[in-house]
């Protein structure tokens, strides 16, 4: 999904988390929440949608019956340390999903988060959003996929709690997701994706 920056969705100056959750449950569109502000999210272009769908299918097929399971962009993630509520394109949760106050809505323990980049979100996903995501204690890998060309960045948390970068730029390669011990064909991820000439 694409966040409209910095368009605040509602007229009120600041909202509590409780107000946001009530409003979001009744909303037709999705919204992010951060420190009292609520941001509207808009739809994505076809390349973004295809990449997300392709990867989710690959992950689902590889993880059938395993303890780690993938979820699409309807899964809302909450970061207690900084108040963010957001909808990553794909998240992987290992073990039982843990939710805010056992509400069955707001997951707090993703192991992997995957965002598909678009021109309007690229800087946000690389910068401020990654900074916020790093405050998730269970997060082991953060993966960014370019929707305008074949380019994938994967950040992995090492034993020293530092983040290491690995990049992929060719469809002949396979993306290795260490958390789930699986290789995903990059050609499969980008299958059917067409870019504007």
Tab-separated table of C-alpha atoms in Angstrom:
chain	number	residue	atom	x	y	z
A	1	UNK	CA	0.000	0.000	0.000
A	2	UNK	CA	1.125	3.578	-0.559
A	3	UNK	CA	0.986	6.145	2.198
A	4	UNK	CA	0.117	9.681	1.188
A	5	UNK	CA	2.729	11.800	2.875
A	6	UNK	CA	2.093	13.869	4.868
A	7	UNK	CA	-1.669	14.030	4.297
A	8	UNK	CA	-3.393	13.624	7.631
A	9	UNK	CA	-6.668	11.811	7.117
A	10	UNK	CA	-8.895	13.617	9.607
A	11	UNK	CA	-9.266	17.236	10.698
A	12	UNK	CA	-8.630	16.792	14.421
A	13	UNK	CA	-5.153	17.767	15.588
A	14	UNK	CA	-4.246	14.573	17.488
A	15	UNK	CA	-5.904	11.235	18.201
A	16	UNK	CA	-5.413	8.692	20.942
A	17	UNK	CA	-4.624	5.088	20.048
A	18	UNK	CA	-8.060	4.102	21.319
A	19	UNK	CA	-9.747	6.643	19.013
A	20	UNK	CA	-7.719	5.409	16.049
A	21	UNK	CA	-8.618	1.776	16.669
A	22	UNK	CA	-12.334	2.551	16.884
A	23	UNK	CA	-12.211	4.652	13.723
A	24	UNK	CA	-10.133	2.093	11.820
A	25	UNK	CA	-12.520	-0.734	12.653
A	26	UNK	CA	-15.330	1.242	11.002
A	27	UNK	CA	-13.269	2.639	8.110
A	28	UNK	CA	-13.510	1.443	4.523
A	29	UNK	CA	-9.959	2.541	3.683
A	30	UNK	CA	-6.803	1.707	5.632
A	31	UNK	CA	-4.931	4.250	7.717
A	32	UNK	CA	-1.592	4.335	9.475
A	33	UNK	CA	-1.229	5.824	12.943
A	34	UNK	CA	1.852	7.449	14.440
A	35	UNK	CA	2.096	9.593	17.565
A	36	UNK	CA	-1.445	10.925	17.338
A	37	UNK	CA	-1.584	11.462	13.584
A	38	UNK	CA	-3.620	9.301	11.201
A	39	UNK	CA	-2.517	8.937	7.583
A	40	UNK	CA	-4.684	7.698	4.708
A	41	UNK	CA	-3.307	4.923	2.510
A	42	UNK	CA	-4.090	4.630	-1.186
A	43	UNK	CA	-4.077	1.840	-3.715
A	44	UNK	CA	-1.001	0.594	-5.541
A	45	UNK	CA	-0.024	0.333	-9.218
A	46	UNK	CA	-0.089	-2.956	-11.113
A	47	UNK	CA	3.657	-3.811	-10.753
A	48	UNK	CA	3.390	-3.364	-6.984
A	49	UNK	CA	0.299	-5.583	-6.818
A	50	UNK	CA	1.836	-8.331	-8.973
A	51	UNK	CA	5.082	-8.439	-6.995
A	52	UNK	CA	3.180	-8.647	-3.735
A	53	UNK	CA	0.859	-11.366	-5.024
A	54	UNK	CA	3.671	-13.407	-6.571
A	55	UNK	CA	5.767	-13.327	-3.424
A	56	UNK	CA	2.857	-14.135	-1.140
A	57	UNK	CA	2.008	-17.178	-3.280
A	58	UNK	CA	5.640	-18.365	-3.202
A	59	UNK	CA	5.871	-17.928	0.559
A	60	UNK	CA	2.520	-19.584	1.194
A	61	UNK	CA	3.489	-22.641	-0.863
A	62	UNK	CA	6.878	-22.999	0.847
A	63	UNK	CA	5.549	-22.539	4.376
A	64	UNK	CA	2.527	-24.844	4.349
A	65	UNK	CA	2.438	-26.663	7.678
A	66	UNK	CA	5.452	-24.799	9.104
A	67	UNK	CA	5.671	-22.624	12.217
A	68	UNK	CA	6.329	-19.430	10.231
A	69	UNK	CA	3.414	-18.113	8.180
A	70	UNK	CA	3.098	-15.206	5.704
A	71	UNK	CA	0.374	-12.575	5.823
A	72	UNK	CA	-0.694	-9.967	3.273
A	73	UNK	CA	-1.371	-6.266	3.590
A	74	UNK	CA	-4.560	-6.726	5.615
A	75	UNK	CA	-2.427	-7.667	8.629
A	76	UNK	CA	-1.950	-4.631	10.849
A	77	UNK	CA	1.338	-4.415	12.763
A	78	UNK	CA	1.723	-2.378	15.953
A	79	UNK	CA	5.000	-1.234	17.465
A	80	UNK	CA	4.514	-0.538	21.156
A	81	UNK	CA	7.825	1.315	21.520
A	82	UNK	CA	6.867	4.141	19.156
A	83	UNK	CA	3.033	3.866	18.708
A	84	UNK	CA	3.120	3.033	14.971
A	85	UNK	CA	0.216	1.059	13.510
A	86	UNK	CA	0.853	0.085	9.896
A	87	UNK	CA	0.006	-2.424	7.173
A	88	UNK	CA	3.181	-3.885	5.615
A	89	UNK	CA	2.801	-5.401	2.157
A	90	UNK	CA	3.817	-8.795	3.571
A	91	UNK	CA	4.774	-9.927	7.051
A	92	UNK	CA	5.949	-13.297	8.315
A	93	UNK	CA	5.093	-14.374	11.844
A	94	UNK	CA	6.822	-17.330	13.478
A	95	UNK	CA	4.919	-19.173	16.158
A	96	UNK	CA	1.655	-17.849	17.517
A	97	UNK	CA	0.741	-14.293	16.532
A	98	UNK	CA	0.829	-12.011	19.565
A	99	UNK	CA	-1.583	-9.085	19.512
A	100	UNK	CA	-2.114	-5.868	21.432
A	101	UNK	CA	-4.203	-6.716	24.500
A	102	UNK	CA	-5.121	-10.046	22.833
A	103	UNK	CA	-7.397	-8.084	20.475
A	104	UNK	CA	-6.866	-10.416	17.478
A	105	UNK	CA	-6.174	-7.358	15.303
A	106	UNK	CA	-2.858	-5.695	15.984
A	107	UNK	CA	0.116	-8.053	15.711
A	108	UNK	CA	3.243	-7.118	17.681
A	109	UNK	CA	5.667	-9.977	16.867
A	110	UNK	CA	6.545	-10.108	13.145
A	111	UNK	CA	9.831	-11.841	12.334
A	112	UNK	CA	10.067	-10.552	8.740
A	113	UNK	CA	8.551	-7.455	7.137
A	114	UNK	CA	8.497	-6.949	3.362
A	115	UNK	CA	7.666	-3.652	1.672
A	116	UNK	CA	7.293	-3.151	-2.081
A	117	UNK	CA	8.684	0.264	-2.946
A	118	UNK	CA	6.976	2.894	-5.039
A	119	UNK	CA	8.222	6.377	-5.954
A	120	UNK	CA	6.057	8.027	-3.288
A	121	UNK	CA	7.128	5.704	-0.448
A	122	UNK	CA	10.720	4.785	-1.325
A	123	UNK	CA	12.404	7.343	0.924
A	124	UNK	CA	9.971	6.739	3.799
A	125	UNK	CA	10.390	2.938	3.661
A	126	UNK	CA	14.203	3.237	3.524
A	127	UNK	CA	14.474	5.872	6.197
A	128	UNK	CA	11.968	6.758	8.878
A	129	UNK	CA	9.853	3.620	8.554
A	130	UNK	CA	12.870	1.315	8.798
A	131	UNK	CA	13.957	3.247	11.886
A	132	UNK	CA	10.538	2.600	13.443
A	133	UNK	CA	10.546	-1.064	12.414
A	134	UNK	CA	13.924	-1.592	14.093
A	135	UNK	CA	12.176	-1.096	17.442
A	136	UNK	CA	10.299	-4.392	16.986
A	137	UNK	CA	12.174	-6.846	19.243
A	138	UNK	CA	11.170	-9.912	17.194
A	139	UNK	CA	12.062	-8.462	13.774
A	140	UNK	CA	14.960	-10.343	12.172
A	141	UNK	CA	14.747	-9.300	8.508
A	142	UNK	CA	13.423	-6.284	6.615
A	143	UNK	CA	13.080	-6.698	2.853
A	144	UNK	CA	12.574	-3.907	0.314
A	145	UNK	CA	11.528	-4.740	-3.248
A	146	UNK	CA	11.656	-2.169	-6.005
A	147	UNK	CA	8.512	-2.037	-8.118
A	148	UNK	CA	10.204	-0.096	-10.940
A	149	UNK	CA	13.045	-2.537	-11.713
A	150	UNK	CA	14.568	-5.782	-10.470
A	151	UNK	CA	16.200	-4.750	-7.233
A	152	UNK	CA	15.813	-6.219	-3.748
A	153	UNK	CA	17.480	-5.175	-0.517
A	154	UNK	CA	17.372	-7.383	2.547
A	155	UNK	CA	18.471	-6.093	5.930
A	156	UNK	CA	19.261	-8.766	8.524
A	157	UNK	CA	19.759	-8.264	12.243
A	158	UNK	CA	23.031	-9.940	13.242
A	159	UNK	CA	24.151	-11.361	16.591
A	160	UNK	CA	25.484	-7.938	17.613
A	161	UNK	CA	22.013	-6.433	17.010
A	162	UNK	CA	23.327	-4.527	13.990
A	163	UNK	CA	21.698	-4.583	10.550
A	164	UNK	CA	23.555	-6.002	7.557
A	165	UNK	CA	22.546	-5.374	3.945
A	166	UNK	CA	22.441	-7.859	1.070
A	167	UNK	CA	21.289	-6.856	-2.434
A	168	UNK	CA	19.883	-8.743	-5.426
A	169	UNK	CA	19.659	-7.347	-8.971
A	170	UNK	CA	19.040	-10.254	-11.353
A	171	UNK	CA	16.143	-12.587	-12.068
A	172	UNK	CA	18.613	-15.497	-12.200
A	173	UNK	CA	19.241	-15.111	-8.480
A	174	UNK	CA	17.263	-16.488	-5.547
A	175	UNK	CA	16.321	-14.387	-2.543
A	176	UNK	CA	17.402	-16.125	0.649
A	177	UNK	CA	15.217	-15.397	3.670
A	178	UNK	CA	17.264	-16.678	6.571
A	179	UNK	CA	14.478	-16.556	9.156
A	180	UNK	CA	12.489	-19.205	7.297
A	181	UNK	CA	15.504	-20.969	5.686
A	182	UNK	CA	13.993	-20.627	2.211
A	183	UNK	CA	15.181	-19.453	-1.208
A	184	UNK	CA	12.637	-17.615	-3.367
A	185	UNK	CA	13.200	-17.328	-7.117
A	186	UNK	CA	13.506	-13.662	-8.078
A	187	UNK	CA	12.195	-14.544	-11.540
A	188	UNK	CA	9.048	-15.889	-9.827
A	189	UNK	CA	8.712	-12.707	-7.737
A	190	UNK	CA	8.796	-10.500	-10.850
A	191	UNK	CA	6.757	-12.807	-13.121
A	192	UNK	CA	4.264	-10.852	-15.207
A	193	UNK	CA	5.511	-7.475	-14.035
A	194	UNK	CA	5.487	-4.866	-16.799
A	195	UNK	CA	6.978	-1.432	-16.481
A	196	UNK	CA	6.155	1.751	-18.356
A	197	UNK	CA	8.468	2.266	-21.304
